[in-house]
Coordinates of C-alpha atoms in Angstrom, one line a residue:
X1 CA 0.0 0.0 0.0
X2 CA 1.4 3.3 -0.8
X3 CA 0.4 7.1 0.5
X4 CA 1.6 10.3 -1.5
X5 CA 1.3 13.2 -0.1
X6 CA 3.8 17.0 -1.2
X7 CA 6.6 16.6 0.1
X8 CA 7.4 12.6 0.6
X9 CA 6.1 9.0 -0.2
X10 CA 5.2 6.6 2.4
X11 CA 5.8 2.9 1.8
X12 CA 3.5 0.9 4.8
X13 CA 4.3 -2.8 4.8
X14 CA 2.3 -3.7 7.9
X15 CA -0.6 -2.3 9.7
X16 CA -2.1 -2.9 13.3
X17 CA -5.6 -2.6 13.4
X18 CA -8.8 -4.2 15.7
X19 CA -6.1 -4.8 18.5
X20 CA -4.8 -7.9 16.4
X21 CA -1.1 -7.9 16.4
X22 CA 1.2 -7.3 13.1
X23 CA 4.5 -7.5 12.2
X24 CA 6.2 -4.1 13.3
X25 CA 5.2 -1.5 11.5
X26 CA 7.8 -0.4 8.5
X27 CA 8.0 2.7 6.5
X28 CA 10.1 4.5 3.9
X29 CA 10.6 7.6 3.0
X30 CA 11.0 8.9 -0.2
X31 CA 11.7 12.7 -0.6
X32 CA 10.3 14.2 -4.1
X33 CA 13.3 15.6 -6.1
X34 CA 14.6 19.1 -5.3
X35 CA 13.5 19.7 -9.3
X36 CA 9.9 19.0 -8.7
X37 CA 9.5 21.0 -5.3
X38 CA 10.9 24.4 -6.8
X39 CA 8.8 23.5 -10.0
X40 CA 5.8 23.3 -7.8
X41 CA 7.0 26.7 -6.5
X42 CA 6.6 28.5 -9.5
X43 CA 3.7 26.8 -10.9
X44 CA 2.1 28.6 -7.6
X45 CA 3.8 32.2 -9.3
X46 CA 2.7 31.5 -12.8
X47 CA -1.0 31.0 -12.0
X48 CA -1.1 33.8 -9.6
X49 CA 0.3 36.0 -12.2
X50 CA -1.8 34.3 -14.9
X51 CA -4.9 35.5 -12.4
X52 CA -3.5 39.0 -12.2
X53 CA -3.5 39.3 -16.0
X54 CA -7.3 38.1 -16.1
X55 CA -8.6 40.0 -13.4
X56 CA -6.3 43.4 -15.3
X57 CA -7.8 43.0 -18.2
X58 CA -11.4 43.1 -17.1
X59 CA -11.4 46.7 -15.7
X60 CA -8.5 47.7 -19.1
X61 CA -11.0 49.4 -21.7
X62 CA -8.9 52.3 -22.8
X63 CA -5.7 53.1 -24.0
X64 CA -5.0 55.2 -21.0
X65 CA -6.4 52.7 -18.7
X66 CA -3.7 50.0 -20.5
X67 CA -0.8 52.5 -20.5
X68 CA -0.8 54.3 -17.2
X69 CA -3.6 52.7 -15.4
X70 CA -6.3 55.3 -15.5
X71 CA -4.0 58.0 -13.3
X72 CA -5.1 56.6 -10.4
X73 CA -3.0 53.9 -8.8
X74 CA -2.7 54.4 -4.5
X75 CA 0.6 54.9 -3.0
X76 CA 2.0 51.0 -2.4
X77 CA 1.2 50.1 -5.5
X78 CA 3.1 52.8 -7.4
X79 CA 6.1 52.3 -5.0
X80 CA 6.4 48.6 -5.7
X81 CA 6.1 49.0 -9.2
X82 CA 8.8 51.7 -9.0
X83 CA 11.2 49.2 -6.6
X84 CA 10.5 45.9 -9.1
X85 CA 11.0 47.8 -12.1
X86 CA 14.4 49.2 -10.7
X87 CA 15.5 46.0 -9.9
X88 CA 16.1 43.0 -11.9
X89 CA 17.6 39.6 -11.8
X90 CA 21.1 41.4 -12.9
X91 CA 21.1 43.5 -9.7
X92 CA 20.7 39.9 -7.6
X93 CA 22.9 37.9 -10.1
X94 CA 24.7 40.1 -11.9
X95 CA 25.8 43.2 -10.0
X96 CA 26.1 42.0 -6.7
X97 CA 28.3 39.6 -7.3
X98 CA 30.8 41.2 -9.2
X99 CA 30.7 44.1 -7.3
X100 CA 31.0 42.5 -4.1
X101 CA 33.8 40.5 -5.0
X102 CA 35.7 43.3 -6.4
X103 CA 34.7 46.2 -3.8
X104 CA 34.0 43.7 -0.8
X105 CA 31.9 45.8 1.7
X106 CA 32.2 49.1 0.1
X107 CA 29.8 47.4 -2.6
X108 CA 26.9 48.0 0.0
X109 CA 27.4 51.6 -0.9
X110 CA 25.8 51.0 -4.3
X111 CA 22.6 49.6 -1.9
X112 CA 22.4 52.3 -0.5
X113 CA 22.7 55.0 -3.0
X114 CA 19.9 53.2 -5.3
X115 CA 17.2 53.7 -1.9
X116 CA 18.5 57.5 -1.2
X117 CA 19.2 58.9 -5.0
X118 CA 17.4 56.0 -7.3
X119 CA 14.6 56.3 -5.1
X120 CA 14.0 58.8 -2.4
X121 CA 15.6 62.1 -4.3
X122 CA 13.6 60.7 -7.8
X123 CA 10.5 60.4 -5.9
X124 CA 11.0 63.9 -4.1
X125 CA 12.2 66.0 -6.8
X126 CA 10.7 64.1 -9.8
X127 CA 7.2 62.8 -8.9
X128 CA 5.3 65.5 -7.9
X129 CA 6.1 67.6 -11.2
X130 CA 5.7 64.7 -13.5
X131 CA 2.6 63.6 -12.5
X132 CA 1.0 67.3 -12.5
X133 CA 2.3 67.9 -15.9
X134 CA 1.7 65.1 -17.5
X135 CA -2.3 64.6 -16.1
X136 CA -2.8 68.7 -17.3
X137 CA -1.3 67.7 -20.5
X138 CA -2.6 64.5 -21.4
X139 CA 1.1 63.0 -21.5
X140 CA 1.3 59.2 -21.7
X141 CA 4.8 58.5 -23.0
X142 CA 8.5 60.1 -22.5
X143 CA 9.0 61.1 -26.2
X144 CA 5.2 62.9 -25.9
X145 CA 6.6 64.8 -22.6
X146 CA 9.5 66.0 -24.9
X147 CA 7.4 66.7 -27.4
X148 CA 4.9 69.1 -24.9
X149 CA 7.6 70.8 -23.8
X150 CA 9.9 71.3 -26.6
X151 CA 7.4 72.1 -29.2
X152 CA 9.1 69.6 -31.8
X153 CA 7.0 66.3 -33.5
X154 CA 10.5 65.3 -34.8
X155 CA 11.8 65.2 -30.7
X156 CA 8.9 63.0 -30.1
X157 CA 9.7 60.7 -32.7
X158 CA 14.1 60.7 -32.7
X159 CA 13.3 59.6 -28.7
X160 CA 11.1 57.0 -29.5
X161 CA 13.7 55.4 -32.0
X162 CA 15.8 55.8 -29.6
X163 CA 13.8 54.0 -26.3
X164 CA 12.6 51.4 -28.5
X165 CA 16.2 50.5 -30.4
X166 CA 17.9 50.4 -27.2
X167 CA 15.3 48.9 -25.2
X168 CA 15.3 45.3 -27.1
X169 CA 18.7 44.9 -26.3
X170 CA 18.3 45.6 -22.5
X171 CA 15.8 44.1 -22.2
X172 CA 17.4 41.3 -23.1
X173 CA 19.9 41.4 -19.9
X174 CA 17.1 40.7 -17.4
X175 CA 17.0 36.8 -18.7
X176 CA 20.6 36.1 -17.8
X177 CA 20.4 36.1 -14.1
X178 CA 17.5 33.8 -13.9
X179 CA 19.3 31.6 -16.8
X180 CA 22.7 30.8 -14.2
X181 CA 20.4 30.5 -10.9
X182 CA 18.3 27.9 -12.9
X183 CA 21.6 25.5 -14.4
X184 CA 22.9 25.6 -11.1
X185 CA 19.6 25.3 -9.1
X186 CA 18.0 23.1 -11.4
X187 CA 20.1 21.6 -13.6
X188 CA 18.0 22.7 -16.8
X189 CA 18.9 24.7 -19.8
X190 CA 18.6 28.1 -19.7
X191 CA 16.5 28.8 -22.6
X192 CA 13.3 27.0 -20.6
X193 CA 14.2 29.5 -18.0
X194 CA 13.8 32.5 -20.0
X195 CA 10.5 31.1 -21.9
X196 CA 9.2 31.2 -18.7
X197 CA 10.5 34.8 -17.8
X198 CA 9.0 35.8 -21.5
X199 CA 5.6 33.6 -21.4
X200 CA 4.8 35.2 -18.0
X201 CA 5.6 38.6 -18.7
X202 CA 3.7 38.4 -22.3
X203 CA 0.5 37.1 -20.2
X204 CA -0.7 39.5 -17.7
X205 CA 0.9 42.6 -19.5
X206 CA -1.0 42.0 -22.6
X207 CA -3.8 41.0 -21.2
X208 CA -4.0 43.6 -18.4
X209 CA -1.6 46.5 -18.8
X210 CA -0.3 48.5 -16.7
X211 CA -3.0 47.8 -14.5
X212 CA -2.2 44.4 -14.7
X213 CA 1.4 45.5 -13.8
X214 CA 0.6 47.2 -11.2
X215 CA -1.3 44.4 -9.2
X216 CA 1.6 41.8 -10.2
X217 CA 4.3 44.3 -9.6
X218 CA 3.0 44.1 -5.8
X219 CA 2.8 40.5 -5.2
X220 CA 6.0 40.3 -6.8
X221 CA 7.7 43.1 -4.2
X222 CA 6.5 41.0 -1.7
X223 CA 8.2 38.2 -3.2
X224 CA 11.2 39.8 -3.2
X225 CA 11.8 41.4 0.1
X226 CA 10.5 37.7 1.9
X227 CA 12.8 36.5 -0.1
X228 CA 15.9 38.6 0.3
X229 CA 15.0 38.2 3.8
X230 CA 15.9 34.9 4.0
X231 CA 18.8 35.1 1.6
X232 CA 20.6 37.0 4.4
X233 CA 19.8 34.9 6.9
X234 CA 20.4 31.5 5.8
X235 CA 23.6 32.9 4.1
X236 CA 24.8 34.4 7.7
X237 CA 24.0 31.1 9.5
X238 CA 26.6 29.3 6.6
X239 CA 29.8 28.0 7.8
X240 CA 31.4 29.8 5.4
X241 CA 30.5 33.3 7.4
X242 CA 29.7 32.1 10.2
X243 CA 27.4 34.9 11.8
X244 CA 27.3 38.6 11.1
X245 CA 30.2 39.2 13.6
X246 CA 32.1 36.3 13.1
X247 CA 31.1 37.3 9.1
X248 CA 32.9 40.9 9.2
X249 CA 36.0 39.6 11.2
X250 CA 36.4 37.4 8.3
X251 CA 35.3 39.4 5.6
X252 CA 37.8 42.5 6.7
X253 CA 40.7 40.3 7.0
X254 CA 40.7 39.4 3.8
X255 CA 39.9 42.7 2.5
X256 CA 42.9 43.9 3.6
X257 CA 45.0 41.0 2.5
X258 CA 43.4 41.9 -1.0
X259 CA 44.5 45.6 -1.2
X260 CA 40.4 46.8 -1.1
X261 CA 40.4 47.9 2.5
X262 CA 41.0 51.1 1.1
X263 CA 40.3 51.9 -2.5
X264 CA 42.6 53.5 -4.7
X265 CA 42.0 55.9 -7.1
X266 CA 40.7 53.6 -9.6
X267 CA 38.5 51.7 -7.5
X268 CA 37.1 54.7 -6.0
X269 CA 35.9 56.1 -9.2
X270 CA 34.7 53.0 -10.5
X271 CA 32.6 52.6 -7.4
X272 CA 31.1 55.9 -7.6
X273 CA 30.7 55.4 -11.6
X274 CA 28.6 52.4 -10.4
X275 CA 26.7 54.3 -7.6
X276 CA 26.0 57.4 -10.2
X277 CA 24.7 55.1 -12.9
X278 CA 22.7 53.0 -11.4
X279 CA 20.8 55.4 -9.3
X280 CA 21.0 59.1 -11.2
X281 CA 20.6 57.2 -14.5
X282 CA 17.1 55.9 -13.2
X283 CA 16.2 59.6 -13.3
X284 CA 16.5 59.1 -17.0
X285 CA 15.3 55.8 -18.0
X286 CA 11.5 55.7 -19.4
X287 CA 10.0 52.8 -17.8
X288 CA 11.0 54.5 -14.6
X289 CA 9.6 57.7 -15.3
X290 CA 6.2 55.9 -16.4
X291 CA 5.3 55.1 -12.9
X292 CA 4.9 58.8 -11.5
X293 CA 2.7 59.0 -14.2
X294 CA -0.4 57.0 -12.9
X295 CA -0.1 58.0 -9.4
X296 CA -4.2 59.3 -8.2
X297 CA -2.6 62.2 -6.0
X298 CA 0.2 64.2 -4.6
X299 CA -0.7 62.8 -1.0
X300 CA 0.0 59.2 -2.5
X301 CA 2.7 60.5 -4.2
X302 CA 4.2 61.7 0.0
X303 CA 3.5 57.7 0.9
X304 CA 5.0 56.8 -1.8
X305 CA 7.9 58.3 -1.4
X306 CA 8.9 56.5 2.0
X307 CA 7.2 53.4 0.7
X308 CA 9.9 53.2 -2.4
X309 CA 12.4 54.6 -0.3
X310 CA 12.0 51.4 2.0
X311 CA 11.6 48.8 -0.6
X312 CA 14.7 49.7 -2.1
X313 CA 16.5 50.2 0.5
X314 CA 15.7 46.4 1.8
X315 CA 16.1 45.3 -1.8
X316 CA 19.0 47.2 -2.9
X317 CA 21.4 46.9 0.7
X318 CA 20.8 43.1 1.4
X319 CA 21.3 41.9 -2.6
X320 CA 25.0 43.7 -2.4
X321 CA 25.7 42.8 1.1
X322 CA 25.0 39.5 0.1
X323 CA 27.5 40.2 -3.1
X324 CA 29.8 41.4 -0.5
X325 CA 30.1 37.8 1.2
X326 CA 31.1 36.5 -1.8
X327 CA 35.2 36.6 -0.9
X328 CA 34.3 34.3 2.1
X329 CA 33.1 31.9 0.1
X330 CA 35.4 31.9 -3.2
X331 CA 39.2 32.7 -3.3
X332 CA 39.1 33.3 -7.0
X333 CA 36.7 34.0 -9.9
X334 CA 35.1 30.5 -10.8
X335 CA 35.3 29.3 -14.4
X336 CA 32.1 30.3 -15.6
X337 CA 32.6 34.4 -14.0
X338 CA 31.5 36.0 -11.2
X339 CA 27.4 35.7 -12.5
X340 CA 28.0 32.5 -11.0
X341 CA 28.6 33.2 -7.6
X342 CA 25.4 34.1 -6.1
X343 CA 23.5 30.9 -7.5
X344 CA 26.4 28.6 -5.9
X345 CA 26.2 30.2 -3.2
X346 CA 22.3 30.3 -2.7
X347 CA 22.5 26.3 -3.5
X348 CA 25.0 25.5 -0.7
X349 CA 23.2 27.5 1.5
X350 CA 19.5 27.4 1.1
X351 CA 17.2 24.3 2.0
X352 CA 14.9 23.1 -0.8
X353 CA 12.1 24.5 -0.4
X354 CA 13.3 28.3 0.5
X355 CA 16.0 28.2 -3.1
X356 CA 11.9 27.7 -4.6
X357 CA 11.4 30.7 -3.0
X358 CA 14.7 32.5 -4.1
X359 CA 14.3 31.6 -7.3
X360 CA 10.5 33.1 -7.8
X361 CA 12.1 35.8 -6.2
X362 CA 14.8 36.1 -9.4
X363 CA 11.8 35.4 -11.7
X364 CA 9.6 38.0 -10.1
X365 CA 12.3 40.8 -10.6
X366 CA 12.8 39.9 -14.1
X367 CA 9.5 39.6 -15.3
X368 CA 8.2 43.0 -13.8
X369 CA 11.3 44.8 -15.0
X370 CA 10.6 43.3 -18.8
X371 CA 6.7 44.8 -18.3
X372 CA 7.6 48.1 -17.2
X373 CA 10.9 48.1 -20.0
X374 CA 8.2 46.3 -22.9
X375 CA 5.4 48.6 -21.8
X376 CA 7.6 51.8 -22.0
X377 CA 9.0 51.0 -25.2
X378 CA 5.4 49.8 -27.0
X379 CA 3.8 52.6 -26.0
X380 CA 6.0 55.0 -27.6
X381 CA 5.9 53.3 -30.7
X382 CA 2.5 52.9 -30.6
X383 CA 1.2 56.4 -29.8
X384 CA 4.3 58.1 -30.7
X385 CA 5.2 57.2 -34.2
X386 CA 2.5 54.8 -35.7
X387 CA -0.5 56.5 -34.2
X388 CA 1.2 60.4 -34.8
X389 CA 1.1 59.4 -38.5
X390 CA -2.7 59.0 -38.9
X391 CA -5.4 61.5 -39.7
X392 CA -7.9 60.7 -37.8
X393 CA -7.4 59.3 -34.1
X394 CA -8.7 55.6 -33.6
X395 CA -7.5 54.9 -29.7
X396 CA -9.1 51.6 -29.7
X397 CA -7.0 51.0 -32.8
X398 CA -3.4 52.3 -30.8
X399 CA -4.7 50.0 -28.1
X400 CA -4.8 46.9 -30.0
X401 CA -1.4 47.7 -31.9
X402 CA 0.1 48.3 -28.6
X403 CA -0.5 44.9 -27.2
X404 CA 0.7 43.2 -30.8
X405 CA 3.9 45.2 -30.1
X406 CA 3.9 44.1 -26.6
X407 CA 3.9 40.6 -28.1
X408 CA 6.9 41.3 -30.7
X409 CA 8.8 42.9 -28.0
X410 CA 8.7 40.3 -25.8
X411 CA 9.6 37.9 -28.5
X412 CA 12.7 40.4 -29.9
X413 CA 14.0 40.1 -26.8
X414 CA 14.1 36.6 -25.9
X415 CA 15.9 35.7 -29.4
X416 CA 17.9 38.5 -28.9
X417 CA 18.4 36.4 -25.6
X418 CA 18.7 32.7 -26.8
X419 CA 21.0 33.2 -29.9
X420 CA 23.5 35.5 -28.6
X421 CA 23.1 37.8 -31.4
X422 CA 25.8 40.6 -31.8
X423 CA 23.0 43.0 -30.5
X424 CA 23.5 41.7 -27.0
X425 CA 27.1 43.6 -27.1
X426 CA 24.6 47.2 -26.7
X427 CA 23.1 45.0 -23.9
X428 CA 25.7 46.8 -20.9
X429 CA 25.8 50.3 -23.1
X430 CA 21.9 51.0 -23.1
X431 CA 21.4 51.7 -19.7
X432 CA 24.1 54.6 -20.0
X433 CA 23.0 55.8 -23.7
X434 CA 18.9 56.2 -22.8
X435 CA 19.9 57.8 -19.8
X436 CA 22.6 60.0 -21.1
X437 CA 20.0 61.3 -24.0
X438 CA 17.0 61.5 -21.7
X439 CA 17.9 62.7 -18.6
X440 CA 19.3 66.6 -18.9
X441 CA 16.3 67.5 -21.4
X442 CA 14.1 65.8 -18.9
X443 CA 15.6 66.9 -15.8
X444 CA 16.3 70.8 -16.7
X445 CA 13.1 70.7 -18.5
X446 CA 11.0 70.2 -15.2
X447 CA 13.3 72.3 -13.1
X448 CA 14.6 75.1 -15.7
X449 CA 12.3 77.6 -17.7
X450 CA 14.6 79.1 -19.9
X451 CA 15.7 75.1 -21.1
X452 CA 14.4 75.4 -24.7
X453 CA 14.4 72.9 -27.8
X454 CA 17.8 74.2 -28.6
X455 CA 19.4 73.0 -25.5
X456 CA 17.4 69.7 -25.6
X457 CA 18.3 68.7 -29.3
X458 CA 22.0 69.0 -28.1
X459 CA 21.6 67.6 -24.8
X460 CA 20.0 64.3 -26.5
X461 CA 22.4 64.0 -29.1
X462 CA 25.7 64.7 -27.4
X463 CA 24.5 62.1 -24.8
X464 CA 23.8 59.5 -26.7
X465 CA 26.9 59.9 -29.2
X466 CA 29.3 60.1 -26.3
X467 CA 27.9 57.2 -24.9
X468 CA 28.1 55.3 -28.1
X469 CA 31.6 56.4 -29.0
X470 CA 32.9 55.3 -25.6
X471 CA 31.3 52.2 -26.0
X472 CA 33.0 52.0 -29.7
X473 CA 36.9 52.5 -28.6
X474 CA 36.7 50.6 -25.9
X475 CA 35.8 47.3 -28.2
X476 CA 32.8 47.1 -26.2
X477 CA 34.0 46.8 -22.6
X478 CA 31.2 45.9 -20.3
X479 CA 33.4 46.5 -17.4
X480 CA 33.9 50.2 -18.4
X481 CA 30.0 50.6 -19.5
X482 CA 29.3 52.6 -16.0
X483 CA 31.8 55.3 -16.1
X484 CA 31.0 55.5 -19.8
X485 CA 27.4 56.5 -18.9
X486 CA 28.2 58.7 -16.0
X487 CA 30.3 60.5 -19.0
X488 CA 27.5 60.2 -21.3
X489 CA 25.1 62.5 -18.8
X490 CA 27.7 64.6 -17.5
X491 CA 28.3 65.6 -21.1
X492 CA 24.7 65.6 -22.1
X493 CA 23.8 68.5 -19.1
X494 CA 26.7 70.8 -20.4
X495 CA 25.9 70.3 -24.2
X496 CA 22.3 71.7 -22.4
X497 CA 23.8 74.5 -20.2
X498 CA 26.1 75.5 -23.0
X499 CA 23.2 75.7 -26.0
X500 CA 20.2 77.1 -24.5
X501 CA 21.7 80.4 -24.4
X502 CA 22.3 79.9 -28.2
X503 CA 19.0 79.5 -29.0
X504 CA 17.9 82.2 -26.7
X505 CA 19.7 84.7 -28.8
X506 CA 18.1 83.0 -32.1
X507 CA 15.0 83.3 -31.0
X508 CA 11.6 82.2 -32.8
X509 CA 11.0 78.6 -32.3
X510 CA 14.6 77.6 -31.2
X511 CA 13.4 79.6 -27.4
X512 CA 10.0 79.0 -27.2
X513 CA 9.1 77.8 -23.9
X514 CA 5.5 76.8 -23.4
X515 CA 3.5 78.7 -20.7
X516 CA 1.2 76.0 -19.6
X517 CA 3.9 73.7 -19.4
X518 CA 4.6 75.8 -16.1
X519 CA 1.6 77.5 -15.3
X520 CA -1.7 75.3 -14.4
X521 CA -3.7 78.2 -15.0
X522 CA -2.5 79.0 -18.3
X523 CA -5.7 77.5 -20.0
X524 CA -7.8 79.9 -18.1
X525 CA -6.5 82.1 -20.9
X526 CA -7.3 80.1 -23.8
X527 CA -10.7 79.9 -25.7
X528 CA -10.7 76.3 -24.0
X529 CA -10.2 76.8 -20.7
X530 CA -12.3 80.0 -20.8
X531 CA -15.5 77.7 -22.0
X532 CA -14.2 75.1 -19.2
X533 CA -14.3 78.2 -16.5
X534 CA -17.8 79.6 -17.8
X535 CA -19.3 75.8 -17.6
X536 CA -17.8 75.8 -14.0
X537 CA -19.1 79.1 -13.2
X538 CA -22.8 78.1 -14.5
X539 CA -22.4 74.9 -12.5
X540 CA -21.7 76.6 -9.2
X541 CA -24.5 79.0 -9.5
X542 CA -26.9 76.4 -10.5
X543 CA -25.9 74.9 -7.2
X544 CA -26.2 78.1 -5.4
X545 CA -29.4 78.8 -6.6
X546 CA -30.5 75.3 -5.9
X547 CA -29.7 75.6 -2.1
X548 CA -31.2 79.0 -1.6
X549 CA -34.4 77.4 -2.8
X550 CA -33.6 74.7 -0.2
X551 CA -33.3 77.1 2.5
X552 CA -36.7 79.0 1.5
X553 CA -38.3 75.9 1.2

């Protein structure tokens, strides 16, 4: 007779029952493979985000309800969108490892300056005037905030080029964590791995939205901080570290025997050329940006603020702490590179069942970093150049071309993925070139008044250029693709600062700054917003009237 039940197999040879004696009673058991409990794991994942996706798409009618949610998503949910989007499985896999094992603890500075520039200065000196402006103005998509404020169609479209032929590429990063965790974990082939990353993304965000996003975006946070959570501790309680003060006894002594105790100059600049990149160039990156977009108010943009703030924080400081405990484990680089550090260390240390939950955790950060990238990217060339090219405006007609491009997206990227194409190379570069076009005419052009189309045009080209030349001369060097976008903005802001005063002293188009870009109460003074003001005017004395009947009633 055999029992089954999750987690082991029971084998009874002999039974005692009625009081009548039996032979003593024997029993094996058999524990299911490690395989089949993590699989089971993220069945559980899939169908909760495949429930997500069903539930999005019921309340997803419009095109603004698909793109930015309606403008009304509450405070968590915009902050855990914000915190999955800005991290991915290459943050868990990818830059914590290398970073720890080159910087040792001073990688935990990067942690930190992703929670208190990526997230708390963004959300402070970003949100609020992003979400005003682009709710007044009906703005949906980066290259249609450019547009607004720069007065130029031909901005709108060079910046949607731009996010979508640099998106594909990056978006093709966010596979390759997950892909090492799973051969090491697992023992399967990557490419499964990343058809499920692709297949789970491509399910609730075309069904759904960014609706859809948002709900899965949430579950997944709480993936992810449970399961950093217990990354930390089980990795602590190791032998190899030995507790957090036996840990740092360690973990110091060999810093110093390697030299990083105290940088030198070159590791000290690449450490802050990671810290600047990977926090500032958020500022500049669209799928960031998109989430201020949706937020219902400026009071859940305050709660959001600390919400974010937190999330990344726990996110961000345990993932490169964990990187940092990497020299107590490993002596030298294994064979297959320092992306395989974390998932040998998570198998040594973490039982069965919690490596299930690590790995949803990986999962989780990819797939809603893919949404928010694939969403970005679709809706630009959705709205931005297909739909900008048709006389009449069909929205239901944008809104079924945006999921299609969803789909082709999604599927770019996961070839792109697979096959190792040449376009992967751009893979380390995009970050820094989006950023480095994006983020001065953005930036300045919330902040800055006098920033006019002139500045932009050379602030996005100059960016992007210096970005791409780097990236050129140095044959491609992943290892120098941080400083190269720190470069790339820090040139992009003084190609700004140094041509807006130039076209100031053209004039005409080349400094014309909209007023109601600035000024909520600029439509007041249009035929528009006059009409709007005289129907509100007749409204409130209608009501006026009304309750002075009341009263003499």
């Amino acid at each position: 007779m055999e029992c089954l039940d999750i987690r082991r197999c029971v084998r009874y040879n002999n039974l005692t029952l009625s009081g009548k004696s039996f032979k003593p009673l024997k029993y094996e058991v058999r524990e299911l493979p490690k395989e089949a409990a993590i699989w089971m794991i993220i069945a559980l994942y899939i169908a909760a985000m495949v429930w997500v996706g069903v539930q999005g798409a019921r309340k997803t009618r419009t095109l603004t309800d698909f793109v930015v949610g309606g403008r009304r998503a509450g405070p968590w949910v915009s902050a855990f969108a914000y915190g999955t989007t800005y991290f991915s499985a290459v943050l868990f896999i990818g830059y914590a490892g290398s970073s720890g094992f080159r910087f040792g603890l001073w990688a935990v500075l990067v942690g930190l300056s992703n929670a208190l520039i990526g997230a708390l200065l963004a959300w402070k000196l970003l949100a609020p005037k992003t979400r005003d402006v682009t709710r007044r103005l009906k703005i949906k998509t980066m290259p249609q905030m450019f547009e607004k404020r720069y007065q130029s169609p031909r901005m709108k479209t060079f910046a949607a080029l731009l996010i979508f032929i640099f998106m594909v590429p990056y978006s093709a990063s966010v596979y390759s964590g997950l892909s090492y965790l799973c051969e090491i974990a697992l023992g399967i082939r990557y490419e499964w791995a990343m058809l499920a990353i692709a297949a789970v993304a491509a399910a609730y965000l075309i069904a759904g939205g960014y609706i859809a996003s948002l709900r899965a975006d949430l579950i997944q946070g709480i993936v992810m901080i449970g399961g950093v959570l217990l990354m930390v501790g089980f990795v602590l309680a190791s032998p190899e570290v030995g507790g957090f003060s036996v840990g740092m006894e360690r973990l110091t002594g060999i810093m110093e025997e390697a030299g990083i105790l105290s940088l030198d100059g070159a590791g000290t600049a690449q450490l802050i050329g990671l810290c600047l990149l990977t926090s500032v160039g958020t500022w500049g990156m669209p799928q960031m940006i998109q989430k201020f977009y949706g937020v219902a108010d400026q009071k859940a943009i305050r709660a959001g603020t600390v919400i974010s703030t937190a999330f990344c924080a726990i996110i961000s400081v345990c993932a490169y702490f964990i990187g940092s405990l990497t020299r107590l484990f490993f002596t030298e680089t294994p064979a297959g590179g320092t992306d395989q550090m974390i998932p040998i260390i998570l198998d040594r240390t973490l039982p069965v069942v919690l490596l299930g939950v690590v790995l949803v955790l990986v999962l989780s950060a990819s797939v809603s970093t893919l949404s928010g990238i694939t969403l970005s990217a679709c809706s630009a060339i959705s709205m931005d150049l297909i739909a900008a090219r048709r006389k009449q405006e069909d929205k239901n007609k944008t809104l079924r071309q945006t999921r299609v491009l969803c789909l082709v997206f999604i599927v770019l990227s996961f070839l792109i993925a697979v096959f190792k194409t040449p376009i992967l190379t751009l893979m380390s570069f995009s970050w820094g070139t989006i950023s480095g076009a994006f983020l001065a005419p953005y930036f300045l052009g919330l902040w800055w008044k006098r920033m006019n189309r002139t500045g932009a045009w050379a602030g996005m080209l100059v960016g992007a250029a210096v970005s791409l030349v780097l990236a050129a001369a140095s044959g491609f060097d992943s290892g120098s693709a941080a400083l190269f976008g720190v470069i790339a903005m820090a040139s992009s802001f003084a190609a700004c600062l140094i041509a807006t005063p130039i076209g100031c002293k053209l004039g005409g188009a080349f400094a014309q700054v909209p007023p109601e870009f600035f000024d909520p109460d600029f439509s007041l003074q249009t035929g528009e917003g006059k009409q709007a003001s005289a129907v509100s005017e007749q409204a409130a004395a209608g009501s006026q009237n009304g309750a002075r009947i009341r009263a003499k009633n």
